[in-house]
Amino acid sequence: MKVGIVTLTGDCNYGQSLQNHALSYCLKKLGVEIKTISLKNEYASFSKYYNGINKKNIKLVFLRAVYAYYKTFYEYSKEKKRINKQMYFRKKSFDIFNKNIDFISYNDNKNYNKKFDNFNYIICGSDQIWNMGFVKRHADFYFAKFVPQQKRIAYSASIGTDDIPEDTVEYFSRAVLEFKDISVRENCGAQIIKKYTKRDVVTTVDPTLLLSAEEWRMAEKITDVKGKYILTYFLGEKSNETERYINKIAKENDCKIINLYGEKYYSVDDSAYNYGPSEFLWLVDNCELMLTDSFHGCCFSVIFKKPFRWFSRCEEGVSSMNSRIETLFEKLQLDDKFIGNTEEYDGLFDVDYSKTDELILKEREFAYNYLKGALNLNEN
């Protein structure tokens, strides 16, 4: 059986790469031949993608730095070159991690249907591939409209927000009804689909939770970080209050701070920005404490049984994405103690995951049964 995965692949984003690796890994365990389908040049032309960003937005990206530090034009140019160099090495580290992923490109400006005629199914998921605020331009691709309806399956597809834009409701409703089988990642996503289509769909966990800690450790790469450290991974901006809080915790517990960055947050620390998914795994696995606003930061903290605190993301102009955290906490019975509070200093390093293993095993069994049923593997 040959199956394609439609997911987000264009950015050097830890969550995107790791969830794609996980779903590919699980499907291979089921004996399925897997290819990840990416928009033409979306992953391969990383440098061109960022050059486009540089041309359009580079002045805006550095405006704050220019005004704050009174950079000369020469210094500004040096900073731009440094960041381009960072991007190159970050891309290289992601390439190394993705070397076992078989990518095939799709160009939504041409009729490429015949290219996928020999695929038995296309699985859309996971991550926010159905966030209509993000993917509207390429929605036909992310809803797999390039193959017949009976070949379309969704696994843990995420809408990501509490609702969808009003001008996309008609398209979204029609597209969802064309799927053979659907599972979504968040309870809110299932409610949205029910609201607009009357269709009942199941929720399944993010693919990263389908692999055990031991399976993930096979993909780890040791970094040069020595000694005790607190790991932070914030995709939104940290407030001054949060920064002070992190620094105080680190000082009181004699820990270094290692800051990981999202794909478009340029670090003053080249080594931290250049870490790939393999290094990400090792850093989470060996930290004393994870502080994050990232969904996948929480997932891997749970997988490796690390103490963590989740902070609600601060992004101006972006709808709340907290529904995925709410579903994760509900499924794994994680209580409110895992929600970040800048007044909390006691008990941060204590964690009780005694119930988690059993709950994750149940979720894995449910997910595998869903995949086998959707792919008609139970009939073989």
mmCIF file of C-alpha atoms in Angstrom:
data_model
loop_
_atom_site.group_PDB
_atom_site.id
_atom_site.type_symbol
_atom_site.label_atom_id
_atom_site.label_comp_id
_atom_site.label_asym_id
_atom_site.label_seq_id
_atom_site.Cartn_x
_atom_site.Cartn_y
_atom_site.Cartn_z
ATOM 1 C CA MET A 1 0.000 0.000 0.000
ATOM 2 C CA LYS A 2 1.250 3.490 -0.885
ATOM 3 C CA VAL A 3 0.166 6.466 1.211
ATOM 4 C CA GLY A 4 1.001 10.161 0.987
ATOM 5 C CA ILE A 5 1.100 12.534 3.933
ATOM 6 C CA VAL A 6 -0.071 16.110 3.430
ATOM 7 C CA THR A 7 1.243 18.312 6.207
ATOM 8 C CA LEU A 8 3.094 21.564 6.842
ATOM 9 C CA THR A 9 6.708 21.199 5.736
ATOM 10 C CA GLY A 10 7.934 24.589 4.556
ATOM 11 C CA ASP A 11 9.430 26.049 7.742
ATOM 12 C CA CYS A 12 12.300 24.819 9.870
ATOM 13 C CA ASN A 13 9.842 24.233 12.680
ATOM 14 C CA TYR A 14 10.497 21.597 15.359
ATOM 15 C CA GLY A 15 6.868 20.570 15.795
ATOM 16 C CA GLN A 16 6.222 20.235 12.063
ATOM 17 C CA SER A 17 9.268 18.056 11.429
ATOM 18 C CA LEU A 18 8.836 15.887 14.511
ATOM 19 C CA GLN A 19 5.129 15.182 13.988
ATOM 20 C CA ASN A 20 5.787 14.282 10.336
ATOM 21 C CA HIS A 21 8.603 11.956 11.399
ATOM 22 C CA ALA A 22 6.291 10.349 13.952
ATOM 23 C CA LEU A 23 3.370 9.736 11.598
ATOM 24 C CA SER A 24 5.717 8.368 8.920
ATOM 25 C CA TYR A 25 7.352 6.083 11.496
ATOM 26 C CA CYS A 26 3.996 4.730 12.715
ATOM 27 C CA LEU A 27 2.663 4.088 9.218
ATOM 28 C CA LYS A 28 5.854 2.245 8.273
ATOM 29 C CA LYS A 29 5.289 0.027 11.324
ATOM 30 C CA LEU A 30 1.926 -0.827 9.762
ATOM 31 C CA GLY A 31 3.721 -1.926 6.603
ATOM 32 C CA VAL A 32 2.746 1.101 4.538
ATOM 33 C CA GLU A 33 4.977 2.795 1.954
ATOM 34 C CA ILE A 34 5.083 6.503 2.830
ATOM 35 C CA LYS A 35 5.853 9.713 1.001
ATOM 36 C CA THR A 36 5.461 13.220 2.403
ATOM 37 C CA ILE A 37 3.890 15.531 -0.155
ATOM 38 C CA SER A 38 5.009 19.139 -0.011
ATOM 39 C CA LEU A 39 3.969 22.136 -2.032
ATOM 40 C CA LYS A 40 6.446 22.558 -4.893
ATOM 41 C CA ASN A 41 9.701 23.975 -3.507
ATOM 42 C CA GLU A 42 8.027 24.633 -0.143
ATOM 43 C CA TYR A 43 10.693 22.664 1.732
ATOM 44 C CA ALA A 44 13.459 22.382 -0.842
ATOM 45 C CA SER A 45 13.749 26.099 -1.605
ATOM 46 C CA PHE A 46 14.211 27.250 1.968
ATOM 47 C CA SER A 47 16.837 29.823 1.015
ATOM 48 C CA LYS A 48 14.613 31.372 -1.669
ATOM 49 C CA TYR A 49 11.705 31.463 0.775
ATOM 50 C CA TYR A 50 13.713 33.405 3.301
ATOM 51 C CA ASN A 51 15.216 35.668 0.663
ATOM 52 C CA GLY A 52 11.627 36.614 -0.142
ATOM 53 C CA ILE A 53 11.017 37.409 3.492
ATOM 54 C CA ASN A 54 14.200 39.453 3.595
ATOM 55 C CA LYS A 55 13.187 41.540 0.581
ATOM 56 C CA LYS A 56 9.692 42.217 1.858
ATOM 57 C CA ASN A 57 10.072 42.408 5.608
ATOM 58 C CA ILE A 58 13.712 42.738 6.569
ATOM 59 C CA LYS A 59 13.356 46.435 7.409
ATOM 60 C CA LEU A 60 10.372 45.721 9.642
ATOM 61 C CA VAL A 61 12.133 42.795 11.326
ATOM 62 C CA PHE A 62 15.073 44.950 12.325
ATOM 63 C CA LEU A 63 13.359 48.303 12.814
ATOM 64 C CA ARG A 64 13.265 47.808 16.561
ATOM 65 C CA ALA A 65 16.928 46.882 16.662
ATOM 66 C CA VAL A 66 17.896 49.814 14.434
ATOM 67 C CA TYR A 67 16.079 52.358 16.608
ATOM 68 C CA ALA A 68 17.021 50.754 19.916
ATOM 69 C CA TYR A 69 20.716 50.384 19.295
ATOM 70 C CA TYR A 70 21.319 53.116 16.711
ATOM 71 C CA LYS A 71 22.899 50.711 14.285
ATOM 72 C CA THR A 72 24.768 52.167 11.365
ATOM 73 C CA PHE A 73 23.928 50.907 7.888
ATOM 74 C CA TYR A 74 27.131 48.870 7.952
ATOM 75 C CA GLU A 75 26.170 47.218 11.235
ATOM 76 C CA TYR A 76 22.678 46.602 9.885
ATOM 77 C CA SER A 77 24.140 44.813 6.848
ATOM 78 C CA LYS A 78 26.376 42.693 9.061
ATOM 79 C CA GLU A 79 23.352 41.678 11.133
ATOM 80 C CA LYS A 80 21.449 40.688 8.010
ATOM 81 C CA LYS A 81 24.368 38.543 6.818
ATOM 82 C CA ARG A 82 24.640 36.917 10.251
ATOM 83 C CA ILE A 83 20.962 35.968 10.178
ATOM 84 C CA ASN A 84 21.178 34.583 6.656
ATOM 85 C CA LYS A 85 24.086 32.460 7.857
ATOM 86 C CA GLN A 86 21.990 31.288 10.814
ATOM 87 C CA MET A 87 19.189 30.302 8.454
ATOM 88 C CA TYR A 88 21.585 28.290 6.295
ATOM 89 C CA PHE A 89 22.890 26.234 9.205
ATOM 90 C CA ARG A 90 19.432 25.765 10.720
ATOM 91 C CA LYS A 91 18.160 24.478 7.380
ATOM 92 C CA LYS A 92 21.151 22.127 7.201
ATOM 93 C CA SER A 93 20.380 20.652 10.640
ATOM 94 C CA PHE A 94 16.758 20.032 9.591
ATOM 95 C CA ASP A 95 17.920 18.420 6.350
ATOM 96 C CA ILE A 96 20.019 15.961 8.354
ATOM 97 C CA PHE A 97 17.043 15.039 10.534
ATOM 98 C CA ASN A 98 14.740 14.661 7.525
ATOM 99 C CA LYS A 99 17.143 12.529 5.485
ATOM 100 C CA ASN A 100 14.929 9.450 5.978
ATOM 101 C CA ILE A 101 11.753 11.248 4.890
ATOM 102 C CA ASP A 102 10.861 10.648 1.261
ATOM 103 C CA PHE A 103 9.518 13.965 -0.070
ATOM 104 C CA ILE A 104 7.534 14.366 -3.267
ATOM 105 C CA SER A 105 6.503 17.792 -4.530
ATOM 106 C CA TYR A 106 3.097 19.049 -5.573
ATOM 107 C CA ASN A 107 2.500 22.146 -7.666
ATOM 108 C CA ASP A 108 -0.978 23.542 -7.140
ATOM 109 C CA ASN A 109 -0.622 25.753 -10.212
ATOM 110 C CA LYS A 110 -0.670 22.726 -12.512
ATOM 111 C CA ASN A 111 -2.778 19.619 -12.958
ATOM 112 C CA TYR A 112 -0.717 16.984 -11.171
ATOM 113 C CA ASN A 113 -3.532 14.527 -10.448
ATOM 114 C CA LYS A 114 -1.975 11.744 -12.519
ATOM 115 C CA LYS A 115 1.200 11.984 -10.460
ATOM 116 C CA PHE A 116 -0.745 10.644 -7.477
ATOM 117 C CA ASP A 117 -2.913 8.058 -9.217
ATOM 118 C CA ASN A 118 -0.868 5.206 -7.733
ATOM 119 C CA PHE A 119 -1.401 6.363 -4.136
ATOM 120 C CA ASN A 120 -3.985 4.301 -2.280
ATOM 121 C CA TYR A 121 -4.696 7.060 0.239
ATOM 122 C CA ILE A 122 -3.647 10.585 1.200
ATOM 123 C CA ILE A 123 -3.531 11.354 4.921
ATOM 124 C CA CYS A 124 -3.956 14.996 5.863
ATOM 125 C CA GLY A 125 -2.357 15.739 9.214
ATOM 126 C CA SER A 126 -1.245 16.593 11.715
ATOM 127 C CA ASP A 127 -0.473 20.162 12.815
ATOM 128 C CA GLN A 128 -2.571 23.173 11.811
ATOM 129 C CA ILE A 129 -3.193 22.148 8.209
ATOM 130 C CA TRP A 130 -6.874 23.166 8.516
ATOM 131 C CA ASN A 131 -6.261 26.523 10.150
ATOM 132 C CA MET A 132 -8.065 28.538 7.488
ATOM 133 C CA GLY A 133 -6.293 31.716 8.545
ATOM 134 C CA PHE A 134 -2.972 30.096 7.602
ATOM 135 C CA VAL A 135 -3.692 27.829 4.636
ATOM 136 C CA LYS A 136 -6.522 29.530 2.769
ATOM 137 C CA ARG A 137 -4.337 30.247 -0.267
ATOM 138 C CA HIS A 138 -3.467 26.557 -0.705
ATOM 139 C CA ALA A 139 -6.588 25.023 0.814
ATOM 140 C CA ASP A 140 -7.165 22.627 -2.108
ATOM 141 C CA PHE A 141 -3.807 21.052 -1.336
ATOM 142 C CA TYR A 142 -4.315 20.772 2.414
ATOM 143 C CA PHE A 143 -7.728 19.173 1.857
ATOM 144 C CA ALA A 144 -6.200 16.734 -0.687
ATOM 145 C CA LYS A 145 -8.510 17.739 -3.516
ATOM 146 C CA PHE A 146 -5.957 16.388 -6.006
ATOM 147 C CA VAL A 147 -7.184 12.803 -5.346
ATOM 148 C CA PRO A 148 -10.694 11.267 -5.360
ATOM 149 C CA GLN A 149 -12.787 11.652 -2.223
ATOM 150 C CA GLN A 150 -12.526 7.961 -1.267
ATOM 151 C CA LYS A 151 -8.736 8.377 -0.945
ATOM 152 C CA ARG A 152 -8.882 11.298 1.495
ATOM 153 C CA ILE A 153 -8.213 10.613 5.169
ATOM 154 C CA ALA A 154 -7.396 12.993 8.015
ATOM 155 C CA TYR A 155 -5.315 12.049 11.049
ATOM 156 C CA SER A 156 -5.253 14.545 13.941
ATOM 157 C CA ALA A 157 -5.825 17.427 11.548
ATOM 158 C CA SER A 158 -5.835 20.676 13.484
ATOM 159 C CA ILE A 159 -7.982 23.739 12.910
ATOM 160 C CA GLY A 160 -5.928 25.351 15.642
ATOM 161 C CA THR A 161 -8.375 28.080 16.673
ATOM 162 C CA ASP A 162 -11.797 28.348 18.313
ATOM 163 C CA ASP A 163 -13.587 28.951 14.998
ATOM 164 C CA ILE A 164 -12.908 29.557 11.318
ATOM 165 C CA PRO A 165 -13.200 32.805 9.321
ATOM 166 C CA GLU A 166 -16.743 33.431 8.142
ATOM 167 C CA ASP A 167 -15.698 33.728 4.495
ATOM 168 C CA THR A 168 -14.243 30.188 4.553
ATOM 169 C CA VAL A 169 -17.202 28.356 6.124
ATOM 170 C CA GLU A 170 -18.787 27.239 2.847
ATOM 171 C CA TYR A 171 -15.496 25.942 1.430
ATOM 172 C CA PHE A 172 -14.487 24.275 4.703
ATOM 173 C CA SER A 173 -17.838 22.520 5.162
ATOM 174 C CA ARG A 174 -17.859 21.133 1.645
ATOM 175 C CA ALA A 175 -14.221 20.014 1.841
ATOM 176 C CA VAL A 176 -14.676 18.210 5.165
ATOM 177 C CA LEU A 177 -17.725 16.305 3.916
ATOM 178 C CA GLU A 178 -15.666 14.908 1.033
ATOM 179 C CA PHE A 179 -13.344 12.928 3.342
ATOM 180 C CA LYS A 180 -13.591 9.163 3.754
ATOM 181 C CA ASP A 181 -12.479 9.278 7.409
ATOM 182 C CA ILE A 182 -11.560 12.114 9.732
ATOM 183 C CA SER A 183 -9.868 12.443 13.080
ATOM 184 C CA VAL A 184 -8.883 15.819 14.499
ATOM 185 C CA ARG A 185 -6.438 16.778 17.200
ATOM 186 C CA GLU A 186 -8.616 19.039 19.343
ATOM 187 C CA ASN A 187 -12.064 18.653 20.832
ATOM 188 C CA CYS A 188 -12.791 22.175 19.608
ATOM 189 C CA GLY A 189 -12.004 21.057 16.051
ATOM 190 C CA ALA A 190 -14.518 18.221 16.320
ATOM 191 C CA GLN A 191 -17.119 20.699 17.602
ATOM 192 C CA ILE A 192 -16.461 23.095 14.707
ATOM 193 C CA ILE A 193 -16.926 20.292 12.165
ATOM 194 C CA LYS A 194 -20.132 19.207 13.896
ATOM 195 C CA LYS A 195 -21.374 22.804 13.923
ATOM 196 C CA TYR A 196 -20.915 23.387 10.198
ATOM 197 C CA THR A 197 -21.425 19.911 8.716
ATOM 198 C CA LYS A 198 -23.377 17.872 11.319
ATOM 199 C CA ARG A 199 -20.644 15.262 10.920
ATOM 200 C CA ASP A 200 -19.299 13.473 14.003
ATOM 201 C CA VAL A 201 -15.541 12.955 13.993
ATOM 202 C CA VAL A 202 -13.141 11.483 16.549
ATOM 203 C CA THR A 203 -10.176 13.108 18.255
ATOM 204 C CA THR A 204 -6.775 11.456 18.223
ATOM 205 C CA VAL A 205 -3.517 12.522 19.819
ATOM 206 C CA ASP A 206 -0.732 14.317 18.021
ATOM 207 C CA PRO A 207 1.552 11.840 16.177
ATOM 208 C CA THR A 208 4.488 12.717 18.439
ATOM 209 C CA LEU A 209 2.719 10.945 21.314
ATOM 210 C CA LEU A 210 2.512 7.692 19.323
ATOM 211 C CA LEU A 211 6.231 7.060 19.823
ATOM 212 C CA SER A 212 7.747 6.013 23.142
ATOM 213 C CA ALA A 213 10.612 7.870 24.800
ATOM 214 C CA GLU A 214 12.932 5.032 23.758
ATOM 215 C CA GLU A 215 11.878 5.383 20.112
ATOM 216 C CA TRP A 216 12.458 9.126 20.213
ATOM 217 C CA ARG A 217 15.871 8.686 21.832
ATOM 218 C CA MET A 218 17.003 6.810 18.732
ATOM 219 C CA ALA A 219 16.644 10.130 16.892
ATOM 220 C CA GLU A 220 18.451 12.261 19.491
ATOM 221 C CA LYS A 221 21.766 14.003 18.913
ATOM 222 C CA ILE A 222 23.912 15.048 21.860
ATOM 223 C CA THR A 223 24.673 18.762 22.064
ATOM 224 C CA ASP A 224 27.642 20.565 23.593
ATOM 225 C CA VAL A 225 25.530 21.822 26.526
ATOM 226 C CA LYS A 226 27.109 20.929 29.877
ATOM 227 C CA GLY A 227 25.707 21.058 33.399
ATOM 228 C CA LYS A 228 22.204 21.751 34.672
ATOM 229 C CA TYR A 229 19.944 23.909 32.559
ATOM 230 C CA ILE A 230 16.399 25.201 32.260
ATOM 231 C CA LEU A 231 15.081 24.912 28.714
ATOM 232 C CA THR A 232 12.779 27.558 27.263
ATOM 233 C CA TYR A 233 10.894 27.318 23.984
ATOM 234 C CA PHE A 234 8.635 30.287 23.261
ATOM 235 C CA LEU A 235 7.155 30.898 19.828
ATOM 236 C CA GLY A 236 5.446 34.093 20.957
ATOM 237 C CA GLU A 237 7.163 36.970 22.713
ATOM 238 C CA LYS A 238 8.064 36.589 26.370
ATOM 239 C CA SER A 239 6.913 39.434 28.575
ATOM 240 C CA ASN A 240 9.431 41.258 30.752
ATOM 241 C CA GLU A 241 7.744 39.669 33.752
ATOM 242 C CA THR A 242 8.251 36.181 32.300
ATOM 243 C CA GLU A 243 11.899 36.957 31.485
ATOM 244 C CA ARG A 244 12.539 38.078 35.062
ATOM 245 C CA TYR A 245 10.767 34.995 36.381
ATOM 246 C CA ILE A 246 12.899 32.623 34.289
ATOM 247 C CA ASN A 247 16.119 34.356 35.293
ATOM 248 C CA LYS A 248 15.187 34.201 38.979
ATOM 249 C CA ILE A 249 14.362 30.467 38.820
ATOM 250 C CA ALA A 250 17.652 29.745 37.068
ATOM 251 C CA LYS A 251 19.675 31.749 39.573
ATOM 252 C CA GLU A 252 17.987 30.244 42.625
ATOM 253 C CA ASN A 253 18.506 26.702 41.321
ATOM 254 C CA ASP A 254 22.013 27.189 39.943
ATOM 255 C CA CYS A 255 20.937 26.385 36.366
ATOM 256 C CA LYS A 256 21.899 27.800 33.019
ATOM 257 C CA ILE A 257 19.191 28.936 30.614
ATOM 258 C CA ILE A 258 19.041 27.446 27.124
ATOM 259 C CA ASN A 259 16.641 29.308 24.841
ATOM 260 C CA LEU A 260 15.272 27.512 21.796
ATOM 261 C CA TYR A 261 13.732 29.549 19.016
ATOM 262 C CA GLY A 262 11.030 29.173 16.412
ATOM 263 C CA GLU A 263 11.866 29.245 12.734
ATOM 264 C CA LYS A 264 11.442 33.007 12.347
ATOM 265 C CA TYR A 265 12.911 34.183 15.647
ATOM 266 C CA TYR A 266 16.521 35.108 15.110
ATOM 267 C CA SER A 267 18.753 34.358 18.045
ATOM 268 C CA VAL A 268 21.799 36.211 19.277
ATOM 269 C CA ASP A 269 23.077 32.718 20.127
ATOM 270 C CA ASP A 270 23.969 31.003 16.856
ATOM 271 C CA SER A 271 24.321 27.541 18.377
ATOM 272 C CA ALA A 272 20.859 27.625 19.979
ATOM 273 C CA TYR A 273 19.177 28.817 16.782
ATOM 274 C CA ASN A 274 20.999 26.240 14.684
ATOM 275 C CA TYR A 275 19.884 23.224 16.730
ATOM 276 C CA GLY A 276 17.831 20.807 14.638
ATOM 277 C CA PRO A 277 15.048 18.427 15.718
ATOM 278 C CA SER A 278 17.556 15.811 16.920
ATOM 279 C CA GLU A 279 19.194 18.329 19.238
ATOM 280 C CA PHE A 280 15.760 19.555 20.322
ATOM 281 C CA LEU A 281 14.909 16.035 21.487
ATOM 282 C CA TRP A 282 18.143 15.694 23.472
ATOM 283 C CA LEU A 283 17.734 19.102 25.098
ATOM 284 C CA VAL A 284 14.191 18.322 26.276
ATOM 285 C CA ASP A 285 15.219 14.860 27.445
ATOM 286 C CA ASN A 286 18.078 16.213 29.581
ATOM 287 C CA CYS A 287 16.732 19.494 30.946
ATOM 288 C CA GLU A 288 15.830 20.134 34.566
ATOM 289 C CA LEU A 289 12.689 22.070 33.627
ATOM 290 C CA MET A 290 10.913 23.102 30.412
ATOM 291 C CA LEU A 291 9.174 26.485 30.223
ATOM 292 C CA THR A 292 7.229 26.946 27.003
ATOM 293 C CA ASP A 293 4.252 28.339 25.134
ATOM 294 C CA SER A 294 4.560 25.560 22.549
ATOM 295 C CA PHE A 295 2.142 22.651 22.175
ATOM 296 C CA HIS A 296 4.939 20.321 21.098
ATOM 297 C CA GLY A 297 7.128 21.617 23.913
ATOM 298 C CA CYS A 298 4.463 20.219 26.247
ATOM 299 C CA CYS A 299 4.147 16.949 24.311
ATOM 300 C CA PHE A 300 7.846 16.140 24.518
ATOM 301 C CA SER A 301 8.052 17.165 28.165
ATOM 302 C CA VAL A 302 5.366 14.547 28.846
ATOM 303 C CA ILE A 303 7.037 11.928 26.642
ATOM 304 C CA PHE A 304 10.343 12.329 28.497
ATOM 305 C CA LYS A 305 8.588 12.839 31.859
ATOM 306 C CA LYS A 306 10.176 16.218 32.469
ATOM 307 C CA PRO A 307 8.807 18.953 34.731
ATOM 308 C CA PHE A 308 7.289 21.714 32.615
ATOM 309 C CA ARG A 309 5.107 24.785 32.705
ATOM 310 C CA TRP A 310 3.017 26.020 29.797
ATOM 311 C CA PHE A 311 2.380 29.737 29.282
ATOM 312 C CA SER A 312 -0.375 31.037 27.033
ATOM 313 C CA ARG A 313 1.142 32.407 23.850
ATOM 314 C CA CYS A 314 1.329 36.144 23.282
ATOM 315 C CA GLU A 315 0.970 36.964 19.574
ATOM 316 C CA GLU A 316 -0.665 40.174 18.479
ATOM 317 C CA GLY A 317 -3.320 39.677 15.813
ATOM 318 C CA VAL A 318 -3.346 35.867 16.143
ATOM 319 C CA SER A 319 -6.425 33.992 17.372
ATOM 320 C CA SER A 320 -6.148 31.888 20.516
ATOM 321 C CA MET A 321 -4.694 28.434 19.933
ATOM 322 C CA ASN A 322 -5.247 27.184 23.468
ATOM 323 C CA SER A 323 -7.779 24.522 22.432
ATOM 324 C CA ARG A 324 -4.969 22.080 21.573
ATOM 325 C CA ILE A 325 -3.466 22.490 25.049
ATOM 326 C CA GLU A 326 -6.864 22.045 26.671
ATOM 327 C CA THR A 327 -7.433 18.781 24.786
ATOM 328 C CA LEU A 328 -3.919 17.526 25.586
ATOM 329 C CA PHE A 329 -4.358 18.273 29.285
ATOM 330 C CA GLU A 330 -7.783 16.628 29.316
ATOM 331 C CA LYS A 331 -6.691 13.456 27.533
ATOM 332 C CA LEU A 332 -3.600 12.952 29.697
ATOM 333 C CA GLN A 333 -5.225 14.226 32.918
ATOM 334 C CA LEU A 334 -2.601 16.915 33.421
ATOM 335 C CA ASP A 335 -3.839 19.282 36.112
ATOM 336 C CA ASP A 336 -3.567 23.048 36.333
ATOM 337 C CA LYS A 337 -0.210 22.867 38.089
ATOM 338 C CA PHE A 338 1.367 22.577 34.620
ATOM 339 C CA ILE A 339 0.029 26.006 33.651
ATOM 340 C CA GLY A 340 2.703 28.679 34.100
ATOM 341 C CA ASN A 341 2.387 31.231 36.871
ATOM 342 C CA THR A 342 5.119 33.815 37.393
ATOM 343 C CA GLU A 343 4.385 33.787 41.136
ATOM 344 C CA GLU A 344 5.187 30.074 41.486
ATOM 345 C CA TYR A 345 8.606 29.096 42.805
ATOM 346 C CA ASP A 346 8.044 25.997 44.955
ATOM 347 C CA GLY A 347 7.504 22.540 43.496
ATOM 348 C CA LEU A 348 8.523 23.477 39.957
ATOM 349 C CA PHE A 349 10.890 20.542 39.643
ATOM 350 C CA ASP A 350 8.483 17.981 41.105
ATOM 351 C CA VAL A 351 6.357 15.983 38.688
ATOM 352 C CA ASP A 352 3.987 13.038 38.952
ATOM 353 C CA TYR A 353 3.406 11.141 35.711
ATOM 354 C CA SER A 354 2.163 7.978 37.424
ATOM 355 C CA LYS A 355 -1.097 7.953 35.427
ATOM 356 C CA THR A 356 0.322 9.141 32.149
ATOM 357 C CA ASP A 357 1.815 5.929 30.747
ATOM 358 C CA GLU A 358 -1.492 4.071 30.887
ATOM 359 C CA LEU A 359 -3.401 7.001 29.372
ATOM 360 C CA ILE A 360 -0.921 7.390 26.504
ATOM 361 C CA LEU A 361 -1.048 3.653 25.780
ATOM 362 C CA LYS A 362 -4.845 3.854 25.475
ATOM 363 C CA GLU A 363 -4.569 6.838 23.146
ATOM 364 C CA ARG A 364 -1.988 5.016 21.019
ATOM 365 C CA GLU A 365 -4.167 1.933 20.743
ATOM 366 C CA PHE A 366 -7.145 4.077 19.737
ATOM 367 C CA ALA A 367 -5.056 5.966 17.166
ATOM 368 C CA TYR A 368 -3.603 2.820 15.604
ATOM 369 C CA ASN A 369 -7.050 1.254 15.393
ATOM 370 C CA TYR A 370 -8.346 4.392 13.702
ATOM 371 C CA LEU A 371 -5.490 4.362 11.167
ATOM 372 C CA LYS A 372 -5.883 0.650 10.434
ATOM 373 C CA GLY A 373 -9.611 1.091 9.948
ATOM 374 C CA ALA A 374 -9.257 4.179 7.752
ATOM 375 C CA LEU A 375 -6.641 2.439 5.597
ATOM 376 C CA ASN A 376 -8.689 -0.779 5.478
ATOM 377 C CA LEU A 377 -5.751 -2.706 6.941
ATOM 378 C CA ASN A 378 -8.097 -4.717 9.185
ATOM 379 C CA GLU A 379 -9.401 -6.450 6.089
ATOM 380 C CA ASN A 380 -5.969 -7.832 5.164
#
